PDB file of C-alpha atoms and ligand atoms in Angstrom:
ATOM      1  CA  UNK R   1       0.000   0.000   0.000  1.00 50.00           C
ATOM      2  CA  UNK R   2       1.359   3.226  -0.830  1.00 62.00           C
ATOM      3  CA  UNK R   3       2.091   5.999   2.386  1.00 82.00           C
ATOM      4  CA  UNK R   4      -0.320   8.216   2.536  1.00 92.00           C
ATOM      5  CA  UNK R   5       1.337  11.855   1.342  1.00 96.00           C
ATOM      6  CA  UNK R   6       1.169  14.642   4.273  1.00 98.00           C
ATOM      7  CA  UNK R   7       1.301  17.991   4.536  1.00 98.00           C
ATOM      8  CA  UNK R   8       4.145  19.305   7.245  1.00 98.00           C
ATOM      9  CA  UNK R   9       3.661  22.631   8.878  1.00 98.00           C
ATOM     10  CA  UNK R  10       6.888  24.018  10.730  1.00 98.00           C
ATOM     11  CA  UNK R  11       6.542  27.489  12.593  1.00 98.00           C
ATOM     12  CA  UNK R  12       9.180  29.024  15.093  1.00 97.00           C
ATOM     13  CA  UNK R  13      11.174  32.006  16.009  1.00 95.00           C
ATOM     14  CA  UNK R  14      13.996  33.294  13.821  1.00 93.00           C
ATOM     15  CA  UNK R  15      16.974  30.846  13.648  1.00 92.00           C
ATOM     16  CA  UNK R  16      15.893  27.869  15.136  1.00 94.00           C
ATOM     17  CA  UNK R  17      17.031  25.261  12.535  1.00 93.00           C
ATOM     18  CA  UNK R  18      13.307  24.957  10.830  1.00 96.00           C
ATOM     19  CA  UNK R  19      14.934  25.565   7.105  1.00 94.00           C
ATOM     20  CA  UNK R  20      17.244  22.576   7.893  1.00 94.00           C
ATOM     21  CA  UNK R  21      14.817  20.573   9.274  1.00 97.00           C
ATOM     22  CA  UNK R  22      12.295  20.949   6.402  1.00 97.00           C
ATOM     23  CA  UNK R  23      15.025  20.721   3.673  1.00 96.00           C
ATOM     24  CA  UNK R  24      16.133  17.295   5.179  1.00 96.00           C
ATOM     25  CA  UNK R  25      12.674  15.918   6.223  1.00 97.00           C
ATOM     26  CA  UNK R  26      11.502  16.880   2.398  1.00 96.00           C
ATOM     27  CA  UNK R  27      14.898  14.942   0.719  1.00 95.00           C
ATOM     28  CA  UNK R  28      13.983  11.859   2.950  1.00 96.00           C
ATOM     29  CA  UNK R  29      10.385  11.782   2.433  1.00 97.00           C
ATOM     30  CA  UNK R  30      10.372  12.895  -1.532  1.00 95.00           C
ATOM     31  CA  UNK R  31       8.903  16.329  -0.768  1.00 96.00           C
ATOM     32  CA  UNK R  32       8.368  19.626  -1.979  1.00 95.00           C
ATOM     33  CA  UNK R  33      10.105  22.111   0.571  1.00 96.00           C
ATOM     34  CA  UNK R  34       8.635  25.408   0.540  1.00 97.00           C
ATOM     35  CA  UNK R  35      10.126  28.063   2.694  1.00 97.00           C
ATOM     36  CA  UNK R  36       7.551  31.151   2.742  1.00 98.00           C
ATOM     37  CA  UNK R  37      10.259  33.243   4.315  1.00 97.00           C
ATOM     38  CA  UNK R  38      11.608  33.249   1.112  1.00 98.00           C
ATOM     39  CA  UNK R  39       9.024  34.797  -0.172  1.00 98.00           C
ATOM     40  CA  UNK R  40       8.454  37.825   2.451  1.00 98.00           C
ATOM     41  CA  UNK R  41      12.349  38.114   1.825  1.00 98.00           C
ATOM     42  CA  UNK R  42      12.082  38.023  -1.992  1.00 98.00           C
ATOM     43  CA  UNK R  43       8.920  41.017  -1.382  1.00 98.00           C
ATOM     44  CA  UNK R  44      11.158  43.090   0.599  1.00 98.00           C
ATOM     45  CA  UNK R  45      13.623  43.141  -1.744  1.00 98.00           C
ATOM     46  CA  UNK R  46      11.345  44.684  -4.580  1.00 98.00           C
ATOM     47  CA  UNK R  47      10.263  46.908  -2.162  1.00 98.00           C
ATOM     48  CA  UNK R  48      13.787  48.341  -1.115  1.00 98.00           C
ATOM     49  CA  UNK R  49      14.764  48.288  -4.838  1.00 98.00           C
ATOM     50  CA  UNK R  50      11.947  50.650  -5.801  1.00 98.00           C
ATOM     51  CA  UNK R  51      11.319  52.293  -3.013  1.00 98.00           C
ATOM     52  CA  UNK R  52       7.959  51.345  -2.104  1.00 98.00           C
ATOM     53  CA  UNK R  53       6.707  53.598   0.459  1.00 98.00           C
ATOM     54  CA  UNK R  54       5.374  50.878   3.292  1.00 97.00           C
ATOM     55  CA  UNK R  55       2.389  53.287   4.493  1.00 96.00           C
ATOM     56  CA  UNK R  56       1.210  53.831   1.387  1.00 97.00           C
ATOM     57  CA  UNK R  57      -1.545  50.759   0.417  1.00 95.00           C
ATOM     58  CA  UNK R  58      -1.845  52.041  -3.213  1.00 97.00           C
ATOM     59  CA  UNK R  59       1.361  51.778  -3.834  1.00 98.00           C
ATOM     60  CA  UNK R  60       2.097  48.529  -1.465  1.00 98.00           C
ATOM     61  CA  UNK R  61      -0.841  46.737  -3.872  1.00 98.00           C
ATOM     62  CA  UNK R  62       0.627  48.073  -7.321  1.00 98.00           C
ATOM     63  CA  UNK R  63       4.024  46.969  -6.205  1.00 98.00           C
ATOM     64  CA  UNK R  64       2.241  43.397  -5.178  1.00 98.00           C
ATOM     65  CA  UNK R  65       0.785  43.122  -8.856  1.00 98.00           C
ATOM     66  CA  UNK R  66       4.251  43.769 -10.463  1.00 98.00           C
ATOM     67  CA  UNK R  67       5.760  40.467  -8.305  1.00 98.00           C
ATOM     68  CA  UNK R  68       5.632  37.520  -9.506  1.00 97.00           C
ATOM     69  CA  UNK R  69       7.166  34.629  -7.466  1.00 97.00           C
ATOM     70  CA  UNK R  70       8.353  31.166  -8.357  1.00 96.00           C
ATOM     71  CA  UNK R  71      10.529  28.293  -7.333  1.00 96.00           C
ATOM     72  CA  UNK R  72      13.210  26.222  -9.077  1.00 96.00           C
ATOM     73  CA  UNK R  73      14.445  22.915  -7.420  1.00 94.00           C
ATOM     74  CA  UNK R  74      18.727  23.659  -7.202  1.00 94.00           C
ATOM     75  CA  UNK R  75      20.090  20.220  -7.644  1.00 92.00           C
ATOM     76  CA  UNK R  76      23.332  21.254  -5.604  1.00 91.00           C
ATOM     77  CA  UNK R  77      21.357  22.782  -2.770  1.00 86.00           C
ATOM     78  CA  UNK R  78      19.044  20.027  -2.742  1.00 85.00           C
ATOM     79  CA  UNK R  79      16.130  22.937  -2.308  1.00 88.00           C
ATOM     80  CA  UNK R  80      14.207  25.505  -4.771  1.00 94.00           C
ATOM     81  CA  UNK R  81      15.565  28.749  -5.054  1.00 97.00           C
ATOM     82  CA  UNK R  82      13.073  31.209  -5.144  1.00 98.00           C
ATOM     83  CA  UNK R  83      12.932  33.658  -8.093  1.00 98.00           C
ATOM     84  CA  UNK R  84      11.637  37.340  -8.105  1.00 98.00           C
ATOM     85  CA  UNK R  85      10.278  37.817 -11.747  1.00 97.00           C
ATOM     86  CA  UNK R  86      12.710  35.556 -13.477  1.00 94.00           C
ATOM     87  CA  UNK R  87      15.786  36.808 -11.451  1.00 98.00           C
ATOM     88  CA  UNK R  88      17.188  34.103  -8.807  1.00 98.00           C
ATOM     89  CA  UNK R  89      16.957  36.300  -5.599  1.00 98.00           C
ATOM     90  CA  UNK R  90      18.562  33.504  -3.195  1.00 97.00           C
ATOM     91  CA  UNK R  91      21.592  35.509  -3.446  1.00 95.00           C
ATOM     92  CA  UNK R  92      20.289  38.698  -1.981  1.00 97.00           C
ATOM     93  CA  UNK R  93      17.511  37.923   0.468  1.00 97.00           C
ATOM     94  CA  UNK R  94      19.712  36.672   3.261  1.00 93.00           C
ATOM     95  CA  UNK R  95      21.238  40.397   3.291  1.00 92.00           C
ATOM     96  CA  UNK R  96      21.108  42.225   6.491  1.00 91.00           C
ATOM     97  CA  UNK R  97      19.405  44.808   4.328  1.00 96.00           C
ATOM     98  CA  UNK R  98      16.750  42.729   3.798  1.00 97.00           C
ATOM     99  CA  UNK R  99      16.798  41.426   7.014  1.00 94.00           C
ATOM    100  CA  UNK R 100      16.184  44.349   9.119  1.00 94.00           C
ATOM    101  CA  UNK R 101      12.952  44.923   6.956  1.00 97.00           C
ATOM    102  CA  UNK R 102      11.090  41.782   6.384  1.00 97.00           C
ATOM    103  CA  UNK R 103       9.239  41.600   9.823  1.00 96.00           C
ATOM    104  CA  UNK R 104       7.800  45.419   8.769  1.00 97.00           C
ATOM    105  CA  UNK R 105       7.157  43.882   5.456  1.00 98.00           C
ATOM    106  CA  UNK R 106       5.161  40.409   6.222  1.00 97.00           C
ATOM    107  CA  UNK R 107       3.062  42.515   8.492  1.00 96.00           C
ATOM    108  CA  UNK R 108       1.418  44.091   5.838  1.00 97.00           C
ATOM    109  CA  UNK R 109      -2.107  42.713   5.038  1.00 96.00           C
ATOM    110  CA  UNK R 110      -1.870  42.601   1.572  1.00 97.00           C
ATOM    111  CA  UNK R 111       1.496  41.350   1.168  1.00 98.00           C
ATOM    112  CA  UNK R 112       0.235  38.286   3.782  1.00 98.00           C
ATOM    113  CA  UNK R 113      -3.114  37.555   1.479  1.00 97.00           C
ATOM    114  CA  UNK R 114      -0.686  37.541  -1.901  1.00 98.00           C
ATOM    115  CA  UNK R 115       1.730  35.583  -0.442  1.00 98.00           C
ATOM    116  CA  UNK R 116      -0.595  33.146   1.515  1.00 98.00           C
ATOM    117  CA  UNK R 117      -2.882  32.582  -1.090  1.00 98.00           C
ATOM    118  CA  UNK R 118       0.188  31.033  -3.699  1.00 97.00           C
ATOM    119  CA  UNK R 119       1.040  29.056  -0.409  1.00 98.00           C
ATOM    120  CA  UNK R 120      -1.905  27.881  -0.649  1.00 98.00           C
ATOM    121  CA  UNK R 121      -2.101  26.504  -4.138  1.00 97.00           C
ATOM    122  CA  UNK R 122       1.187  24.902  -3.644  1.00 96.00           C
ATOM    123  CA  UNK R 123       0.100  22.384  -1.176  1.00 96.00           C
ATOM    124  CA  UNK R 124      -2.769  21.671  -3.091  1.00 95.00           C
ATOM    125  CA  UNK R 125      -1.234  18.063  -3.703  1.00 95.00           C
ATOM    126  CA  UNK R 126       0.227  17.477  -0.259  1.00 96.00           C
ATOM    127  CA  UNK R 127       3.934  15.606  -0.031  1.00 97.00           C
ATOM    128  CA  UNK R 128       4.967  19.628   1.391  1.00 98.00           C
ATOM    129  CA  UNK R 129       7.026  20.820   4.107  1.00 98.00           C
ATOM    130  CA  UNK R 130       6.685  24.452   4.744  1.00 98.00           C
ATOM    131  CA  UNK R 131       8.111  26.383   7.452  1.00 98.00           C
ATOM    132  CA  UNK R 132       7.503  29.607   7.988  1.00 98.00           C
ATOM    133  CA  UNK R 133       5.307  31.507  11.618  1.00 97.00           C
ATOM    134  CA  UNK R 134       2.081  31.259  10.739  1.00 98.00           C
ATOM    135  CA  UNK R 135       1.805  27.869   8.166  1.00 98.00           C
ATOM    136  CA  UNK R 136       0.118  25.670  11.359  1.00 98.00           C
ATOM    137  CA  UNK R 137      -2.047  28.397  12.012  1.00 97.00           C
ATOM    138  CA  UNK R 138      -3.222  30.282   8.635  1.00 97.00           C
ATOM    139  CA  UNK R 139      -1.699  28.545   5.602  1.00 98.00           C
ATOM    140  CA  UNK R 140      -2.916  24.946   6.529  1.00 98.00           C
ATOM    141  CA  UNK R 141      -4.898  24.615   9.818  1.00 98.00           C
ATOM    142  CA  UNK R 142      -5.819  21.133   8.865  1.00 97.00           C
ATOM    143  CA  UNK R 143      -1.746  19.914   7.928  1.00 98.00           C
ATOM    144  CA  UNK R 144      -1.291  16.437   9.421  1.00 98.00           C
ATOM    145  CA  UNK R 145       2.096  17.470  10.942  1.00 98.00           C
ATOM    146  CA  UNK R 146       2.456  20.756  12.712  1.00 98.00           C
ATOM    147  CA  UNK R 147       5.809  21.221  14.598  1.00 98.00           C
ATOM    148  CA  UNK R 148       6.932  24.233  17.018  1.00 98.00           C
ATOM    149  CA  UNK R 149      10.595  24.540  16.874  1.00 97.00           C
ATOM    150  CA  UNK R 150      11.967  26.410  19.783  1.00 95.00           C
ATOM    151  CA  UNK R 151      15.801  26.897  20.946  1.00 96.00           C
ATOM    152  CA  UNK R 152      17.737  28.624  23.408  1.00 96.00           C
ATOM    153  CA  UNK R 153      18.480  32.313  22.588  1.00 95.00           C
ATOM    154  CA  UNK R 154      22.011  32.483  22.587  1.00 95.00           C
ATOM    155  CA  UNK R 155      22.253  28.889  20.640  1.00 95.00           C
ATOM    156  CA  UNK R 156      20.417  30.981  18.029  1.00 96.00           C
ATOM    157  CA  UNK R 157      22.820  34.068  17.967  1.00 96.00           C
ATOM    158  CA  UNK R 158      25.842  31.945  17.263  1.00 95.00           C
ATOM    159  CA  UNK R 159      24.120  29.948  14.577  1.00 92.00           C
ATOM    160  CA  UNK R 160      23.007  32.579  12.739  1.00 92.00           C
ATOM    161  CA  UNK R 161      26.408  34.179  13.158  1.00 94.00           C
ATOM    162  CA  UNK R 162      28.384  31.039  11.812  1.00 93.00           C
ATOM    163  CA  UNK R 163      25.617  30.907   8.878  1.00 88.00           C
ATOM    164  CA  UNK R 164      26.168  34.490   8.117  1.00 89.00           C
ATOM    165  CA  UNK R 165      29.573  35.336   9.248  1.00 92.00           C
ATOM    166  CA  UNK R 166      31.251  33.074   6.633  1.00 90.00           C
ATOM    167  CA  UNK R 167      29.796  35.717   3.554  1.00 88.00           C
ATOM    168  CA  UNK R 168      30.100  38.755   5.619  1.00 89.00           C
ATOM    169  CA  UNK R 169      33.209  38.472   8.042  1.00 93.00           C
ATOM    170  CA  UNK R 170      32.075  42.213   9.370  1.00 94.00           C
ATOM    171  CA  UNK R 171      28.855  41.098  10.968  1.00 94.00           C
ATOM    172  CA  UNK R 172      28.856  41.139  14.710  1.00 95.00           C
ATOM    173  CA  UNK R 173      27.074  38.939  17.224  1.00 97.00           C
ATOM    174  CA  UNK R 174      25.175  42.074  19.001  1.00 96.00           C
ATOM    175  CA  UNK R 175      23.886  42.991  15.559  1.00 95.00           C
ATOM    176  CA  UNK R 176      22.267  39.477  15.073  1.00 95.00           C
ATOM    177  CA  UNK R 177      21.405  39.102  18.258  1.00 96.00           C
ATOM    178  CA  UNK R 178      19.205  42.694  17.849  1.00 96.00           C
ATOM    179  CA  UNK R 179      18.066  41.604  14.597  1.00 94.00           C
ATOM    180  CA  UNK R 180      16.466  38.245  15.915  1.00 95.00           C
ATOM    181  CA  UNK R 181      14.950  39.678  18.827  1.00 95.00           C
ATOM    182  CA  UNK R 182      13.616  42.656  16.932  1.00 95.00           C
ATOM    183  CA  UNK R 183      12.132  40.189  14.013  1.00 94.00           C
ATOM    184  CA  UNK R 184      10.480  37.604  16.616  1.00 95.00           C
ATOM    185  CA  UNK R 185       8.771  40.866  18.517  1.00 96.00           C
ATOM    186  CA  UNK R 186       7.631  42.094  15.661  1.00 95.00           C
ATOM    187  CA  UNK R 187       6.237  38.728  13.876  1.00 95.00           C
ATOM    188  CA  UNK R 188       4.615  37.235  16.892  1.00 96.00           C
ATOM    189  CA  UNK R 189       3.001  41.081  18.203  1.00 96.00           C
ATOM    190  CA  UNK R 190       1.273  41.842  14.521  1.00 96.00           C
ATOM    191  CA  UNK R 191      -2.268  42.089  14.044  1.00 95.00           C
ATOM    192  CA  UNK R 192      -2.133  39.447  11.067  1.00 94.00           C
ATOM    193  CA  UNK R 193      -1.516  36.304  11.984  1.00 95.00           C
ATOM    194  CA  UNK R 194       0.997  36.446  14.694  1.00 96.00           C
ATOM    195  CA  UNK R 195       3.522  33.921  14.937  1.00 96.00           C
ATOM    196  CA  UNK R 196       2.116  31.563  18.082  1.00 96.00           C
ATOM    197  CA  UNK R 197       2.257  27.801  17.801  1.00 97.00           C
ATOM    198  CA  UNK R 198      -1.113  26.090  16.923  1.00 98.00           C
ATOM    199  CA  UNK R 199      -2.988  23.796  19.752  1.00 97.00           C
ATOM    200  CA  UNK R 200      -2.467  20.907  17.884  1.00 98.00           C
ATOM    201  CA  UNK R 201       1.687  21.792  16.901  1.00 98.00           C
ATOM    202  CA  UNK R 202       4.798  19.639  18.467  1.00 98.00           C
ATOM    203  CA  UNK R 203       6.782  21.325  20.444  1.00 98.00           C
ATOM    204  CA  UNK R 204      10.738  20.737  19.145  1.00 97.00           C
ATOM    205  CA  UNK R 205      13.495  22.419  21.058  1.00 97.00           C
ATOM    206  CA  UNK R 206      16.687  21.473  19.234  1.00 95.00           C
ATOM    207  CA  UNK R 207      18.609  23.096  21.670  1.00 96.00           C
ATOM    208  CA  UNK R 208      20.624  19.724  22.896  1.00 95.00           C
ATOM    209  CA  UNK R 209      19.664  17.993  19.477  1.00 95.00           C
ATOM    210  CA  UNK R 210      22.191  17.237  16.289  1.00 94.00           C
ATOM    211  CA  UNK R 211      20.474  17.291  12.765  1.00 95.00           C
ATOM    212  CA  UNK R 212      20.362  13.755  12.343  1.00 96.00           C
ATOM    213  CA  UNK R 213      18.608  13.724  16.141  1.00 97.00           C
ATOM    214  CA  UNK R 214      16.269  16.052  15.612  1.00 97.00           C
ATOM    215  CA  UNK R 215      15.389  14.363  11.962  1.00 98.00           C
ATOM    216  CA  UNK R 216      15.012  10.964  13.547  1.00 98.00           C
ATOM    217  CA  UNK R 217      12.580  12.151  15.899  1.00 98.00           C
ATOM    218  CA  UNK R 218      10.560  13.796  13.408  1.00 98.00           C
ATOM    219  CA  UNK R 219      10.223  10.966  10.739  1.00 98.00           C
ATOM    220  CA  UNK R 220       8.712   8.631  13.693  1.00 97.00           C
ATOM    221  CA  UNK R 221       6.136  11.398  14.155  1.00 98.00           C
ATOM    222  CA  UNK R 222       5.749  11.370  10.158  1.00 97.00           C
ATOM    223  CA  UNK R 223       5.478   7.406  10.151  1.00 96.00           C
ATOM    224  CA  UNK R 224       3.464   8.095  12.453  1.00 94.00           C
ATOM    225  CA  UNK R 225       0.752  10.532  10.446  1.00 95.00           C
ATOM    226  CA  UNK R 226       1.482   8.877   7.488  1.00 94.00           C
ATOM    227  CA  UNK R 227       0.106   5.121   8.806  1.00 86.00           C
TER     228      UNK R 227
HETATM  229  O1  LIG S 301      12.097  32.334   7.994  1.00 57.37           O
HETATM  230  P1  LIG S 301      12.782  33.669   7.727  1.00 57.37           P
HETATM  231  O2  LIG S 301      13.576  34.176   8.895  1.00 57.37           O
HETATM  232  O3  LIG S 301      13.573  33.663   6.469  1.00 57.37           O
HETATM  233  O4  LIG S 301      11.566  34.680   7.515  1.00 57.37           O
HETATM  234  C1  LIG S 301      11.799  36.048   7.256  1.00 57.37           C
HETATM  235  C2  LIG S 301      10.678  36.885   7.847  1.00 57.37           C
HETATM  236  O5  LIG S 301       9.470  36.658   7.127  1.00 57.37           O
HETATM  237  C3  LIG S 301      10.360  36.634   9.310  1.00 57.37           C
HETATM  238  O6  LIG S 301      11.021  37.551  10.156  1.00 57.37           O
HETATM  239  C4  LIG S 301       8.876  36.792   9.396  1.00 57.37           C
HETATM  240  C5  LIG S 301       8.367  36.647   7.990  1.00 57.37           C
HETATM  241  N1  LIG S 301       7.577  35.423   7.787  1.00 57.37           N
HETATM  242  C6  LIG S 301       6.247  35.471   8.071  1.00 57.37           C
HETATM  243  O7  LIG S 301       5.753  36.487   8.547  1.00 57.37           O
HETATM  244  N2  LIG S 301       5.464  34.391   7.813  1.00 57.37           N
HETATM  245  C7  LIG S 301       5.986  33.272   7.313  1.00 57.37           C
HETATM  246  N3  LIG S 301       5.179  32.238   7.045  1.00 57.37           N
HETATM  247  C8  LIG S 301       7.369  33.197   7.045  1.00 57.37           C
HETATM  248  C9  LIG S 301       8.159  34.292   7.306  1.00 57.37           C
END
């Protein structure tokens, strides 16, 4: 009998490993990952480039209508890199630039509703794992899997400084260590679906865990789902 396909949902704070966990979980199980941070990234990144005024809903919408978003799978990477009308962006989103304006950006209603929406369609088939804050809660409230992933602060700060320290040598830890805690205010205080993890979600804290720990544990849950 074939496995039933599943949809996962993975929300958390900033940094806590859920793009590693999803990329992995999706290799192993023959998944689509989807990472919808991606896509509030790839959005801010139009919006710095032309100078989209962020008050300004007329313009916010007209800039909306000019984006169109897609992903291509990146054999090397062994996940889709997300493209910004026909441009790869995965080299540009990950900028501090971009970083320091994405939580202002995803709070915006009708960025959310654009975004969501092609979320949406994309798990129309199941065999998904999306991470993201809000993919338990608003994307798919019925997804068979929902995990939580939590971790401690400061283990946070240092991964995210490793990550980012070996493009940009000139980063500091106190500027990382603002930017998360700025970003995780800001994304689970909004009025539009706040980050929170759903009733039904698994709490993870990799905090103590390795990769392959924290993937073993998972796929039991996903046999699990999947019986
Ligand atoms: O996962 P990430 O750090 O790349 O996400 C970047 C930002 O996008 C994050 O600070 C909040 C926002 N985001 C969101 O509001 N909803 C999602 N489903 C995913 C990301």
């Amino acid at each position: 009998m074939a496995t039933k396909r599943i949809i996962i949902a993975i929300d958390g704070y900033s940094s806590c490993g859920k793009s590693t966990l999803a990329r992995e979980l999706a290799v192993q199980l023959g998944y689509n990952y989807i990472d919808s941070g991606a896509m509030y990234r790839a959005i801010t990144l139009y919006f710095l480039r032309n100078s989209v005024d962020l008050t300004d809903h007329a313009a916010v919408r007209a800039a909306i209508a000019d984006i169109n978003l897609s992903f291509v799978f990146n054999e090397h990477r062994q996940a889709s890199d997300i493209y910004l009308n026909d441009e790869n962006a995965e080299p540009y989103i990950r900028d501090m630039i971009v970083s320091e304006k994405v939580s202002e950006v995803a709070a915006i209603k009708e960025v959310r509703t654009f975004a969501v929406a092609q979320q949406q369609r994309m798990g129309h088939d199941k065999g998904i794992v999306m991470d993201g804050r809000d993919i338990g809660t608003a994307v798919f409230p019925h997804a068979e899997l929902k995990l939580f992933m939590t971790a401690d602060p400061e283990v946070r700060v240092m991964r995210r400084f490793k990550e980012l320290y070996a493009t940009n040598p000139a980063i500091t830890i106190d500027e990382i260590r603002h930017n998360l805690e700025l970003r995780d205010y800001i994304d689970s205080t909004r009025d539009e679906s706040p980050l929170r993890r759903a009733d039904d979600a698994v709490i993870v804290d990799n905090s103590n865990l390795t990769r392959a720990e924290q993937l073993t544990i998972v796929l039991e849950m996903v046999k699990d789902r999947t019986k």
